[in-house]
Amino acid sequence: MMATLPPNVPAIQFDGVSKVFQGRSAVAGISLKVPQGSFTVLVGPSGCGKSTLLNMAAGLDGPSEGYVFVHGRETDGPTPGAALLFQNYNLFPWMTALDNVAFALRNTGLRWRAAREEAGRLLAKVGLAAYAGKVPAELSGGMKQRVALVRAFALKPRLLLLDEPFAALDHQTRKMMQAYLLTTWQDSGATVLMVTHDLGEALALADRVVLVSGSPGSVSGVIDLDTPRPRDASDPALRAVARRLETHLEAEVARGEFSPAELAALSRFITLPTD
């Protein structure tokens, strides 16, 4: 079990981090601290290095320059206590939805029978009780993503790294999974670092929105949100944050960090759904 960290030690710290792939610079000179227990969201156009930062936080890759610290230690291989969820689910194709989740629960010390019972309860919370006996090939993309998220939390991670986790979901299912993610995160005390292109999603979920721009990617702005959850799109404080975010993005376009098309793609999400 990992020791408790002093509260001033960030869960993740990128210190002057740059990463080069085959002569191409993905990120350059990024310094960023992710507080313990926070919900931090990285937002930016495709190709600006957001997923690269997730991989380095997970310890799956290292920086070309600079340092990455997780829970006070420099990364050197896979990060203990971290779970990384990609868009492609990574479910075991030969296992049912139930057994995919139960397998993770077995790694927390539960016996197989207890793990399967708990897996059934968790799948029911995300509307998948009737599909617990199905293998991934028999599930829709949205269902597979729900199973993958439940499995990630079943591991009781200290750090949860999410790469566009709800991109394949319809609006109604996305809202249900956002609520599940928030509730489970708040109960767990874990730190979340998430990538999304959906500004409405970032405003609904995050404590902190980090804007990543350019190629190579760099941090161009950090906006903290302290409005209570669940967030109401009509809340003047939240609307003020949305306006600040949009103003910042417009300034990025003026500096050439975003194209007008990228701004339009991001900004169409700036209005939070009210239903």
PDB file of C-alpha atoms in Angstrom:
ATOM      1  CA  MET A   1       0.000   0.000   0.000  1.00  0.00           C
ATOM      2  CA  MET A   2       1.355   3.405  -0.950  1.00  0.00           C
ATOM      3  CA  ALA A   3       2.080   5.883   1.824  1.00  0.00           C
ATOM      4  CA  THR A   4      -0.149   8.902   2.301  1.00  0.00           C
ATOM      5  CA  LEU A   5       1.327  11.981   0.664  1.00  0.00           C
ATOM      6  CA  PRO A   6       1.625  15.404   2.313  1.00  0.00           C
ATOM      7  CA  PRO A   7      -1.220  17.564   0.959  1.00  0.00           C
ATOM      8  CA  ASN A   8       1.169  19.963  -0.807  1.00  0.00           C
ATOM      9  CA  VAL A   9       2.628  17.188  -2.987  1.00  0.00           C
ATOM     10  CA  PRO A  10       0.797  17.023  -6.346  1.00  0.00           C
ATOM     11  CA  ALA A  11      -0.579  13.720  -7.598  1.00  0.00           C
ATOM     12  CA  ILE A  12       1.126  14.428 -10.938  1.00  0.00           C
ATOM     13  CA  GLN A  13       3.832  16.937 -11.788  1.00  0.00           C
ATOM     14  CA  PHE A  14       5.173  17.607 -15.271  1.00  0.00           C
ATOM     15  CA  ASP A  15       8.402  19.584 -14.899  1.00  0.00           C
ATOM     16  CA  GLY A  16       9.733  21.082 -18.142  1.00  0.00           C
ATOM     17  CA  VAL A  17       8.536  18.060 -20.098  1.00  0.00           C
ATOM     18  CA  SER A  18       9.183  17.640 -23.819  1.00  0.00           C
ATOM     19  CA  LYS A  19       8.589  14.553 -25.935  1.00  0.00           C
ATOM     20  CA  VAL A  20       9.932  13.796 -29.414  1.00  0.00           C
ATOM     21  CA  PHE A  21       8.667  10.951 -31.614  1.00  0.00           C
ATOM     22  CA  GLN A  22      10.783  10.075 -34.668  1.00  0.00           C
ATOM     23  CA  GLY A  23      12.051  13.621 -34.978  1.00  0.00           C
ATOM     24  CA  ARG A  24       8.643  15.243 -34.379  1.00  0.00           C
ATOM     25  CA  SER A  25       8.089  17.176 -31.158  1.00  0.00           C
ATOM     26  CA  ALA A  26       4.748  16.207 -29.567  1.00  0.00           C
ATOM     27  CA  VAL A  27       4.936  18.419 -26.471  1.00  0.00           C
ATOM     28  CA  ALA A  28       7.475  21.067 -25.512  1.00  0.00           C
ATOM     29  CA  GLY A  29       8.388  22.560 -22.155  1.00  0.00           C
ATOM     30  CA  ILE A  30       5.227  21.593 -20.286  1.00  0.00           C
ATOM     31  CA  SER A  31       5.157  22.307 -16.563  1.00  0.00           C
ATOM     32  CA  LEU A  32       1.903  21.415 -14.814  1.00  0.00           C
ATOM     33  CA  LYS A  33       0.792  20.232 -11.388  1.00  0.00           C
ATOM     34  CA  VAL A  34      -2.321  18.088 -10.852  1.00  0.00           C
ATOM     35  CA  PRO A  35      -3.446  18.320  -7.204  1.00  0.00           C
ATOM     36  CA  GLN A  36      -4.251  15.211  -5.201  1.00  0.00           C
ATOM     37  CA  GLY A  37      -7.901  14.229  -5.390  1.00  0.00           C
ATOM     38  CA  SER A  38      -8.657  16.721  -8.145  1.00  0.00           C
ATOM     39  CA  PHE A  39     -10.573  16.271 -11.387  1.00  0.00           C
ATOM     40  CA  THR A  40      -8.400  17.881 -14.051  1.00  0.00           C
ATOM     41  CA  VAL A  41      -9.382  17.956 -17.732  1.00  0.00           C
ATOM     42  CA  LEU A  42      -7.027  18.544 -20.671  1.00  0.00           C
ATOM     43  CA  VAL A  43      -8.700  20.286 -23.623  1.00  0.00           C
ATOM     44  CA  GLY A  44      -7.211  21.088 -26.998  1.00  0.00           C
ATOM     45  CA  PRO A  45      -7.181  20.258 -30.700  1.00  0.00           C
ATOM     46  CA  SER A  46      -6.121  16.898 -32.090  1.00  0.00           C
ATOM     47  CA  GLY A  47      -2.372  16.402 -32.261  1.00  0.00           C
ATOM     48  CA  CYS A  48      -1.407  18.761 -29.427  1.00  0.00           C
ATOM     49  CA  GLY A  49      -0.024  16.013 -27.161  1.00  0.00           C
ATOM     50  CA  LYS A  50      -2.846  15.458 -24.656  1.00  0.00           C
ATOM     51  CA  SER A  51      -2.706  11.657 -24.943  1.00  0.00           C
ATOM     52  CA  THR A  52       1.089  11.809 -24.770  1.00  0.00           C
ATOM     53  CA  LEU A  53       0.791  13.452 -21.353  1.00  0.00           C
ATOM     54  CA  LEU A  54      -1.593  10.706 -20.183  1.00  0.00           C
ATOM     55  CA  ASN A  55       0.812   7.997 -21.318  1.00  0.00           C
ATOM     56  CA  MET A  56       3.682   9.644 -19.464  1.00  0.00           C
ATOM     57  CA  ALA A  57       1.575   9.967 -16.295  1.00  0.00           C
ATOM     58  CA  ALA A  58       0.768   6.253 -16.599  1.00  0.00           C
ATOM     59  CA  GLY A  59       4.466   5.473 -16.900  1.00  0.00           C
ATOM     60  CA  LEU A  60       3.966   3.880 -20.331  1.00  0.00           C
ATOM     61  CA  ASP A  61       6.375   6.353 -21.898  1.00  0.00           C
ATOM     62  CA  GLY A  62       8.989   8.743 -20.625  1.00  0.00           C
ATOM     63  CA  PRO A  63       9.876  12.337 -21.513  1.00  0.00           C
ATOM     64  CA  SER A  64      12.661  13.196 -23.930  1.00  0.00           C
ATOM     65  CA  GLU A  65      13.469  16.132 -21.659  1.00  0.00           C
ATOM     66  CA  GLY A  66      12.251  17.118 -18.208  1.00  0.00           C
ATOM     67  CA  TYR A  67      10.706  15.040 -15.451  1.00  0.00           C
ATOM     68  CA  VAL A  68       7.380  13.437 -14.623  1.00  0.00           C
ATOM     69  CA  PHE A  69       6.557  12.800 -10.968  1.00  0.00           C
ATOM     70  CA  VAL A  70       3.544  10.776  -9.819  1.00  0.00           C
ATOM     71  CA  HIS A  71       2.726  10.694  -6.103  1.00  0.00           C
ATOM     72  CA  GLY A  72       6.066  12.315  -5.374  1.00  0.00           C
ATOM     73  CA  ARG A  73       8.212   9.826  -7.308  1.00  0.00           C
ATOM     74  CA  GLU A  74       9.808  10.183 -10.704  1.00  0.00           C
ATOM     75  CA  THR A  75       8.195   7.773 -13.152  1.00  0.00           C
ATOM     76  CA  ASP A  76      10.262   4.780 -14.244  1.00  0.00           C
ATOM     77  CA  GLY A  77       7.886   2.243 -15.757  1.00  0.00           C
ATOM     78  CA  PRO A  78       4.158   1.672 -15.166  1.00  0.00           C
ATOM     79  CA  THR A  79       2.742   3.852 -12.386  1.00  0.00           C
ATOM     80  CA  PRO A  80       1.553   1.842  -9.351  1.00  0.00           C
ATOM     81  CA  GLY A  81      -2.072   2.503  -8.470  1.00  0.00           C
ATOM     82  CA  ALA A  82      -2.944   4.033 -11.861  1.00  0.00           C
ATOM     83  CA  ALA A  83      -5.673   2.938 -14.275  1.00  0.00           C
ATOM     84  CA  LEU A  84      -5.635   4.161 -17.889  1.00  0.00           C
ATOM     85  CA  LEU A  85      -8.799   4.021 -19.988  1.00  0.00           C
ATOM     86  CA  PHE A  86      -8.536   4.541 -23.743  1.00  0.00           C
ATOM     87  CA  GLN A  87     -11.266   4.938 -26.354  1.00  0.00           C
ATOM     88  CA  ASN A  88     -10.705   1.348 -27.539  1.00  0.00           C
ATOM     89  CA  TYR A  89     -11.946  -0.303 -24.290  1.00  0.00           C
ATOM     90  CA  ASN A  90      -9.210  -3.009 -23.950  1.00  0.00           C
ATOM     91  CA  LEU A  91     -11.701  -5.597 -22.675  1.00  0.00           C
ATOM     92  CA  PHE A  92     -10.801  -9.274 -22.655  1.00  0.00           C
ATOM     93  CA  PRO A  93     -12.691 -10.514 -25.734  1.00  0.00           C
ATOM     94  CA  TRP A  94     -13.202 -14.058 -24.415  1.00  0.00           C
ATOM     95  CA  MET A  95     -14.728 -12.897 -21.108  1.00  0.00           C
ATOM     96  CA  THR A  96     -18.271 -11.752 -20.468  1.00  0.00           C
ATOM     97  CA  ALA A  97     -18.918  -8.218 -19.254  1.00  0.00           C
ATOM     98  CA  LEU A  98     -19.425  -9.660 -15.774  1.00  0.00           C
ATOM     99  CA  ASP A  99     -16.146 -11.543 -15.783  1.00  0.00           C
ATOM    100  CA  ASN A 100     -14.204  -8.585 -17.209  1.00  0.00           C
ATOM    101  CA  VAL A 101     -15.212  -6.574 -14.145  1.00  0.00           C
ATOM    102  CA  ALA A 102     -14.875  -9.528 -11.763  1.00  0.00           C
ATOM    103  CA  PHE A 103     -11.321 -10.136 -12.980  1.00  0.00           C
ATOM    104  CA  ALA A 104     -10.385  -6.621 -11.891  1.00  0.00           C
ATOM    105  CA  LEU A 105     -12.102  -7.116  -8.545  1.00  0.00           C
ATOM    106  CA  ARG A 106     -10.142 -10.353  -8.007  1.00  0.00           C
ATOM    107  CA  ASN A 107      -6.995  -8.229  -8.172  1.00  0.00           C
ATOM    108  CA  THR A 108      -8.271  -6.239  -5.173  1.00  0.00           C
ATOM    109  CA  GLY A 109      -8.371  -9.415  -3.046  1.00  0.00           C
ATOM    110  CA  LEU A 110     -11.958 -10.606  -3.461  1.00  0.00           C
ATOM    111  CA  ARG A 111     -12.666 -14.286  -3.974  1.00  0.00           C
ATOM    112  CA  TRP A 112     -14.143 -15.204  -7.338  1.00  0.00           C
ATOM    113  CA  ARG A 113     -17.740 -15.654  -6.140  1.00  0.00           C
ATOM    114  CA  ALA A 114     -17.736 -12.370  -4.225  1.00  0.00           C
ATOM    115  CA  ALA A 115     -16.049 -10.635  -7.155  1.00  0.00           C
ATOM    116  CA  ARG A 116     -18.750 -11.812  -9.574  1.00  0.00           C
ATOM    117  CA  GLU A 117     -21.516 -10.690  -7.208  1.00  0.00           C
ATOM    118  CA  GLU A 118     -19.961  -7.245  -6.835  1.00  0.00           C
ATOM    119  CA  ALA A 119     -19.374  -7.028 -10.600  1.00  0.00           C
ATOM    120  CA  GLY A 120     -23.065  -7.678 -11.173  1.00  0.00           C
ATOM    121  CA  ARG A 121     -23.998  -4.907  -8.767  1.00  0.00           C
ATOM    122  CA  LEU A 122     -21.643  -2.443 -10.452  1.00  0.00           C
ATOM    123  CA  LEU A 123     -22.885  -3.266 -13.954  1.00  0.00           C
ATOM    124  CA  ALA A 124     -26.468  -2.767 -12.800  1.00  0.00           C
ATOM    125  CA  LYS A 125     -25.548   0.778 -11.693  1.00  0.00           C
ATOM    126  CA  VAL A 126     -24.719   1.669 -15.300  1.00  0.00           C
ATOM    127  CA  GLY A 127     -27.734  -0.062 -16.847  1.00  0.00           C
ATOM    128  CA  LEU A 128     -25.986  -3.229 -17.992  1.00  0.00           C
ATOM    129  CA  ALA A 129     -27.517  -5.891 -15.744  1.00  0.00           C
ATOM    130  CA  ALA A 130     -29.231  -7.534 -18.724  1.00  0.00           C
ATOM    131  CA  TYR A 131     -25.941  -7.676 -20.652  1.00  0.00           C
ATOM    132  CA  ALA A 132     -23.666  -9.055 -17.934  1.00  0.00           C
ATOM    133  CA  GLY A 133     -23.456 -12.434 -19.684  1.00  0.00           C
ATOM    134  CA  LYS A 134     -22.499 -10.998 -23.078  1.00  0.00           C
ATOM    135  CA  VAL A 135     -18.966 -11.013 -24.480  1.00  0.00           C
ATOM    136  CA  PRO A 136     -17.596  -7.727 -25.928  1.00  0.00           C
ATOM    137  CA  ALA A 137     -18.386  -8.717 -29.517  1.00  0.00           C
ATOM    138  CA  GLU A 138     -22.074  -8.811 -28.544  1.00  0.00           C
ATOM    139  CA  LEU A 139     -22.030  -5.306 -27.017  1.00  0.00           C
ATOM    140  CA  SER A 140     -22.339  -1.898 -28.659  1.00  0.00           C
ATOM    141  CA  GLY A 141     -19.441   0.535 -28.473  1.00  0.00           C
ATOM    142  CA  GLY A 142     -21.178   2.524 -25.755  1.00  0.00           C
ATOM    143  CA  MET A 143     -21.828  -0.599 -23.701  1.00  0.00           C
ATOM    144  CA  LYS A 144     -18.198  -1.687 -23.984  1.00  0.00           C
ATOM    145  CA  GLN A 145     -17.079   1.738 -22.792  1.00  0.00           C
ATOM    146  CA  ARG A 146     -19.368   1.483 -19.774  1.00  0.00           C
ATOM    147  CA  VAL A 147     -17.922  -1.927 -18.909  1.00  0.00           C
ATOM    148  CA  ALA A 148     -14.394  -0.543 -19.302  1.00  0.00           C
ATOM    149  CA  LEU A 149     -15.075   2.409 -16.982  1.00  0.00           C
ATOM    150  CA  VAL A 150     -16.684   0.181 -14.342  1.00  0.00           C
ATOM    151  CA  ARG A 151     -13.699  -2.161 -14.563  1.00  0.00           C
ATOM    152  CA  ALA A 152     -11.250   0.746 -14.189  1.00  0.00           C
ATOM    153  CA  PHE A 153     -12.926   1.913 -10.973  1.00  0.00           C
ATOM    154  CA  ALA A 154     -13.183  -1.668  -9.727  1.00  0.00           C
ATOM    155  CA  LEU A 155      -9.383  -1.643  -9.470  1.00  0.00           C
ATOM    156  CA  LYS A 156      -9.729   1.124  -6.848  1.00  0.00           C
ATOM    157  CA  PRO A 157      -7.053   3.241  -8.551  1.00  0.00           C
ATOM    158  CA  ARG A 158      -5.312   6.066  -6.801  1.00  0.00           C
ATOM    159  CA  LEU A 159      -4.990   7.755 -10.189  1.00  0.00           C
ATOM    160  CA  LEU A 160      -7.516   7.435 -13.036  1.00  0.00           C
ATOM    161  CA  LEU A 161      -6.364   8.506 -16.509  1.00  0.00           C
ATOM    162  CA  LEU A 162      -9.155   8.847 -19.088  1.00  0.00           C
ATOM    163  CA  ASP A 163      -8.687   9.441 -22.818  1.00  0.00           C
ATOM    164  CA  GLU A 164     -11.997  10.595 -24.367  1.00  0.00           C
ATOM    165  CA  PRO A 165     -13.930   8.008 -22.329  1.00  0.00           C
ATOM    166  CA  PHE A 166     -17.405   9.043 -23.507  1.00  0.00           C
ATOM    167  CA  ALA A 167     -16.684   9.849 -27.150  1.00  0.00           C
ATOM    168  CA  ALA A 168     -18.653   6.830 -28.434  1.00  0.00           C
ATOM    169  CA  LEU A 169     -21.733   7.397 -26.272  1.00  0.00           C
ATOM    170  CA  ASP A 170     -25.043   8.971 -27.172  1.00  0.00           C
ATOM    171  CA  HIS A 171     -26.140  12.089 -25.281  1.00  0.00           C
ATOM    172  CA  GLN A 172     -28.348  10.323 -22.730  1.00  0.00           C
ATOM    173  CA  THR A 173     -25.826   7.585 -21.956  1.00  0.00           C
ATOM    174  CA  ARG A 174     -23.026  10.150 -21.789  1.00  0.00           C
ATOM    175  CA  LYS A 175     -24.898  12.113 -19.120  1.00  0.00           C
ATOM    176  CA  MET A 176     -25.533   8.918 -17.135  1.00  0.00           C
ATOM    177  CA  MET A 177     -21.864   7.963 -17.283  1.00  0.00           C
ATOM    178  CA  GLN A 178     -20.734  11.474 -16.358  1.00  0.00           C
ATOM    179  CA  ALA A 179     -22.921  11.249 -13.243  1.00  0.00           C
ATOM    180  CA  TYR A 180     -21.532   7.776 -12.464  1.00  0.00           C
ATOM    181  CA  LEU A 181     -17.969   9.010 -12.935  1.00  0.00           C
ATOM    182  CA  LEU A 182     -18.484  12.007 -10.642  1.00  0.00           C
ATOM    183  CA  THR A 183     -20.177  10.008  -7.889  1.00  0.00           C
ATOM    184  CA  THR A 184     -17.624   7.201  -7.977  1.00  0.00           C
ATOM    185  CA  TRP A 185     -14.695   9.632  -8.099  1.00  0.00           C
ATOM    186  CA  GLN A 186     -16.026  11.627  -5.138  1.00  0.00           C
ATOM    187  CA  ASP A 187     -16.492   8.426  -3.129  1.00  0.00           C
ATOM    188  CA  SER A 188     -13.068   7.048  -4.053  1.00  0.00           C
ATOM    189  CA  GLY A 189     -10.827  10.034  -3.339  1.00  0.00           C
ATOM    190  CA  ALA A 190      -8.861   9.237  -6.517  1.00  0.00           C
ATOM    191  CA  THR A 191      -7.215  11.820  -8.742  1.00  0.00           C
ATOM    192  CA  VAL A 192      -8.627  12.054 -12.278  1.00  0.00           C
ATOM    193  CA  LEU A 193      -6.776  13.371 -15.315  1.00  0.00           C
ATOM    194  CA  MET A 194      -9.022  13.286 -18.374  1.00  0.00           C
ATOM    195  CA  VAL A 195      -8.721  14.249 -22.048  1.00  0.00           C
ATOM    196  CA  THR A 196     -11.787  15.524 -23.906  1.00  0.00           C
ATOM    197  CA  HIS A 197     -12.693  17.642 -26.921  1.00  0.00           C
ATOM    198  CA  ASP A 198     -16.052  18.447 -25.337  1.00  0.00           C
ATOM    199  CA  LEU A 199     -15.896  21.790 -23.533  1.00  0.00           C
ATOM    200  CA  GLY A 200     -19.377  21.292 -22.104  1.00  0.00           C
ATOM    201  CA  GLU A 201     -18.194  18.032 -20.589  1.00  0.00           C
ATOM    202  CA  ALA A 202     -15.100  19.722 -19.173  1.00  0.00           C
ATOM    203  CA  LEU A 203     -17.220  22.467 -17.586  1.00  0.00           C
ATOM    204  CA  ALA A 204     -19.643  19.916 -16.146  1.00  0.00           C
ATOM    205  CA  LEU A 205     -16.974  17.688 -14.585  1.00  0.00           C
ATOM    206  CA  ALA A 206     -13.700  19.460 -13.903  1.00  0.00           C
ATOM    207  CA  ASP A 207     -12.158  21.230 -10.944  1.00  0.00           C
ATOM    208  CA  ARG A 208      -9.606  22.557 -13.393  1.00  0.00           C
ATOM    209  CA  VAL A 209      -9.545  22.898 -17.179  1.00  0.00           C
ATOM    210  CA  VAL A 210      -6.078  22.915 -18.742  1.00  0.00           C
ATOM    211  CA  LEU A 211      -5.894  24.278 -22.288  1.00  0.00           C
ATOM    212  CA  VAL A 212      -3.247  22.606 -24.423  1.00  0.00           C
ATOM    213  CA  SER A 213      -2.487  24.165 -27.796  1.00  0.00           C
ATOM    214  CA  GLY A 214       0.017  24.134 -30.599  1.00  0.00           C
ATOM    215  CA  SER A 215       2.094  21.438 -32.207  1.00  0.00           C
ATOM    216  CA  PRO A 216       4.251  20.778 -30.293  1.00  0.00           C
ATOM    217  CA  GLY A 217       1.751  21.067 -27.465  1.00  0.00           C
ATOM    218  CA  SER A 218       2.148  23.503 -24.615  1.00  0.00           C
ATOM    219  CA  VAL A 219      -0.080  24.688 -21.783  1.00  0.00           C
ATOM    220  CA  SER A 220      -1.728  27.926 -22.871  1.00  0.00           C
ATOM    221  CA  GLY A 221      -4.085  28.443 -19.954  1.00  0.00           C
ATOM    222  CA  VAL A 222      -5.519  26.976 -16.753  1.00  0.00           C
ATOM    223  CA  ILE A 223      -9.049  27.758 -15.579  1.00  0.00           C
ATOM    224  CA  ASP A 224     -10.186  26.673 -12.108  1.00  0.00           C
ATOM    225  CA  LEU A 225     -13.846  25.904 -11.428  1.00  0.00           C
ATOM    226  CA  ASP A 226     -15.209  26.032  -7.893  1.00  0.00           C
ATOM    227  CA  THR A 227     -18.948  25.987  -8.667  1.00  0.00           C
ATOM    228  CA  PRO A 228     -20.888  23.195  -6.898  1.00  0.00           C
ATOM    229  CA  ARG A 229     -21.946  19.963  -8.623  1.00  0.00           C
ATOM    230  CA  PRO A 230     -24.211  18.948 -10.246  1.00  0.00           C
ATOM    231  CA  ARG A 231     -23.666  22.057 -12.348  1.00  0.00           C
ATOM    232  CA  ASP A 232     -26.504  24.048 -13.848  1.00  0.00           C
ATOM    233  CA  ALA A 233     -25.932  25.547 -17.282  1.00  0.00           C
ATOM    234  CA  SER A 234     -27.964  28.584 -16.236  1.00  0.00           C
ATOM    235  CA  ASP A 235     -25.687  29.310 -13.254  1.00  0.00           C
ATOM    236  CA  PRO A 236     -24.193  32.804 -13.857  1.00  0.00           C
ATOM    237  CA  ALA A 237     -20.876  31.739 -12.314  1.00  0.00           C
ATOM    238  CA  LEU A 238     -20.572  28.808 -14.692  1.00  0.00           C
ATOM    239  CA  ARG A 239     -21.603  30.928 -17.665  1.00  0.00           C
ATOM    240  CA  ALA A 240     -18.887  33.405 -16.696  1.00  0.00           C
ATOM    241  CA  VAL A 241     -16.291  30.604 -16.743  1.00  0.00           C
ATOM    242  CA  ALA A 242     -17.592  29.503 -20.157  1.00  0.00           C
ATOM    243  CA  ARG A 243     -17.184  33.031 -21.482  1.00  0.00           C
ATOM    244  CA  ARG A 244     -13.626  33.230 -20.117  1.00  0.00           C
ATOM    245  CA  LEU A 245     -12.831  29.950 -21.825  1.00  0.00           C
ATOM    246  CA  GLU A 246     -14.269  31.069 -25.138  1.00  0.00           C
ATOM    247  CA  THR A 247     -12.409  34.403 -24.939  1.00  0.00           C
ATOM    248  CA  HIS A 248      -9.177  32.540 -24.267  1.00  0.00           C
ATOM    249  CA  LEU A 249      -9.740  30.267 -27.260  1.00  0.00           C
ATOM    250  CA  GLU A 250     -10.451  33.238 -29.522  1.00  0.00           C
ATOM    251  CA  ALA A 251      -7.151  34.776 -28.421  1.00  0.00           C
ATOM    252  CA  GLU A 252      -5.430  31.471 -29.254  1.00  0.00           C
ATOM    253  CA  VAL A 253      -6.824  31.668 -32.786  1.00  0.00           C
ATOM    254  CA  ALA A 254      -5.489  35.209 -33.108  1.00  0.00           C
ATOM    255  CA  ARG A 255      -2.021  33.937 -32.133  1.00  0.00           C
ATOM    256  CA  GLY A 256      -2.288  31.040 -34.587  1.00  0.00           C
ATOM    257  CA  GLU A 257      -2.329  28.331 -31.893  1.00  0.00           C
ATOM    258  CA  PHE A 258      -5.796  27.155 -32.993  1.00  0.00           C
ATOM    259  CA  SER A 259      -7.314  27.343 -36.432  1.00  0.00           C
ATOM    260  CA  PRO A 260     -10.796  28.897 -36.781  1.00  0.00           C
ATOM    261  CA  ALA A 261     -12.089  25.411 -37.679  1.00  0.00           C
ATOM    262  CA  GLU A 262     -10.637  23.939 -34.473  1.00  0.00           C
ATOM    263  CA  LEU A 263     -12.169  26.760 -32.442  1.00  0.00           C
ATOM    264  CA  ALA A 264     -15.560  26.103 -34.037  1.00  0.00           C
ATOM    265  CA  ALA A 265     -15.257  22.379 -33.310  1.00  0.00           C
ATOM    266  CA  LEU A 266     -14.437  23.039 -29.669  1.00  0.00           C
ATOM    267  CA  SER A 267     -16.757  25.991 -29.098  1.00  0.00           C
ATOM    268  CA  ARG A 268     -19.883  24.217 -30.308  1.00  0.00           C
ATOM    269  CA  PHE A 269     -19.742  22.398 -26.971  1.00  0.00           C
ATOM    270  CA  ILE A 270     -19.447  25.533 -24.841  1.00  0.00           C
ATOM    271  CA  THR A 271     -23.186  25.591 -24.073  1.00  0.00           C
ATOM    272  CA  LEU A 272     -23.943  22.950 -21.490  1.00  0.00           C
ATOM    273  CA  PRO A 273     -27.034  20.804 -22.081  1.00  0.00           C
ATOM    274  CA  THR A 274     -29.789  21.813 -19.677  1.00  0.00           C
ATOM    275  CA  ASP A 275     -31.931  18.666 -19.888  1.00  0.00           C
TER     276      ASP A 275
END
